[in-house]
Every structure is written in structure tokens, then in C-alpha cells.
């Protein structure tokens, strides 16, 4: 079984700044012809910088928000693993995927939300 993209640890990307000189620049047409870009699926996942959640909301809002984020991560991991139909995603399979990806085991409510996301994304 292949590992879904969500389970691949993120690698910070660093680019070394090269000094630009007028002689090192190639014409635009030749650069485009010889430029080899990796396919988008082979680029490692790098998460966005986290921002603090807004203060002053009821506790239930934060619980629901985090539950939606977890369900979204699990749905993406299942889709990457080849589970495309909500009926294939039972609680055991969803919890096994959570363990593979490195997420705490989801509750029954979160598993239901994962299936709902898969159903409505069709």
C-alpha cells in the first residue's frame, strides 16, 4: 500500500540566492524550452504558517473548527490512498488512515464528517 501524500513529512524549502549578472541570463525562449519542472504531485507538501485562532468565540466553535480541519485532512489522505466512495470509508479504515498520517484517532462524529465531505465533494 502506498503512503498518502499527507503522511509524507514536510521538508522546508530553501533557495540559495545567486548573484545575477547580465551575462548569466539566457534568452527567455531558450530557458522555457530547456526548463524542466517537476510534476506537481512529486513536490513535497509544505504546510502554511499557522495563525492563532480568533479570540472571543464560544468553546463549541473551536471544537467544531478543529473537527472540520481533522476531517478535511483525513478525507484528503483517504482520497490520496484510493478511497473515493464514502461507503468504502468505514470507521476502521478512517482510524487506520489517521494512524498512518499521524493524527489522533477520530471520534465517530469526525468519521461521519469525513464521509460527508467525501460525499459532497462529488
XYZ file of C-alpha atoms in Angstrom:
122
model
C 0.000 0.000 0.000
C 1.433 3.351 -0.952
C 1.724 6.105 1.630
C -0.638 9.046 1.001
C 0.824 12.474 0.383
C -0.498 13.736 3.707
C 1.734 11.227 5.545
C 4.930 12.487 3.922
C 6.802 14.744 6.345
C 7.164 18.270 5.129
C 10.604 19.473 4.108
C 11.335 23.164 4.406
C 12.321 24.589 1.071
C 15.342 26.838 0.962
C 16.588 28.644 -2.055
C 20.102 29.982 -2.200
C 20.325 33.425 -3.699
C 22.588 33.510 -6.737
C 24.158 36.758 -7.800
C 22.597 37.947 -11.021
C 24.792 39.133 -13.789
C 23.733 40.253 -17.196
C 25.898 37.606 -18.887
C 24.310 34.678 -16.970
C 20.800 35.388 -18.219
C 19.697 33.331 -21.173
C 17.076 34.480 -23.648
C 13.557 33.758 -22.492
C 12.743 31.306 -25.301
C 15.732 29.062 -24.610
C 15.017 28.972 -20.884
C 11.418 27.941 -21.476
C 12.466 25.222 -23.913
C 15.017 23.661 -21.548
C 13.273 24.297 -18.245
C 12.386 21.022 -16.552
C 9.815 21.421 -13.806
C 8.816 18.516 -11.554
C 5.206 17.347 -11.703
C 3.042 18.910 -9.021
C 2.348 15.550 -7.367
C 6.032 14.893 -6.661
C 6.591 18.169 -4.824
C 6.594 17.548 -1.036
C 3.744 19.032 0.963
C 4.709 22.136 2.902
C 2.016 23.405 5.284
C 1.184 27.072 5.524
C 2.286 29.033 8.568
C -0.197 28.620 11.402
C -2.037 31.639 12.695
C -3.725 31.829 16.087
C -7.476 31.341 16.105
C -9.567 34.452 16.761
C -10.318 35.032 20.456
C -13.751 35.589 21.908
C -15.634 32.755 20.230
C -17.600 30.158 22.196
C -15.709 26.960 23.053
C -18.026 24.927 20.822
C -16.902 26.952 17.783
C -13.249 25.995 18.355
C -14.146 22.323 18.821
C -16.162 22.280 15.592
C -13.467 24.184 13.714
C -10.727 21.748 14.721
C -13.007 18.786 13.967
C -13.583 20.118 10.431
C -9.844 20.558 9.873
C -9.157 17.000 11.043
C -11.951 15.614 8.858
C -10.569 17.509 5.861
C -7.047 16.121 6.431
C -8.390 12.588 6.729
C -10.604 12.926 3.647
C -7.637 14.127 1.585
C -5.456 11.270 2.856
C -8.168 8.718 2.012
C -8.607 10.154 -1.470
C -4.835 10.013 -1.983
C -4.912 6.361 -0.887
C -7.596 5.490 -3.442
C -10.734 5.504 -1.274
C -13.132 7.525 -3.427
C -16.579 6.346 -2.261
C -17.917 7.167 1.233
C -19.231 3.620 1.642
C -15.632 2.339 1.421
C -14.574 4.645 4.267
C -15.783 2.857 7.376
C -14.667 3.924 10.858
C -11.931 1.272 10.994
C -10.402 2.430 7.701
C -10.601 6.099 8.680
C -8.940 5.411 12.041
C -6.233 3.318 10.387
C -5.539 6.199 7.988
C -5.349 8.607 10.938
C -2.693 6.402 12.488
C -0.805 6.244 9.171
C -0.886 10.021 8.756
C -0.026 10.678 12.397
C -3.308 12.133 13.638
C -5.051 11.165 16.879
C -7.836 8.630 16.292
C -11.021 10.458 15.266
C -14.342 10.140 17.060
C -17.458 8.670 15.486
C -18.674 12.203 14.765
C -15.452 13.071 12.926
C -15.632 9.815 10.922
C -19.176 10.745 9.918
C -17.920 14.188 8.861
C -15.159 12.591 6.738
C -17.753 10.539 4.865
C -19.928 13.618 4.430
C -17.012 15.549 2.927
C -16.319 12.715 0.517
C -19.995 12.529 -0.432
C -20.465 16.235 -1.114
C -17.214 16.717 -2.999
C -18.509 14.569 -5.872
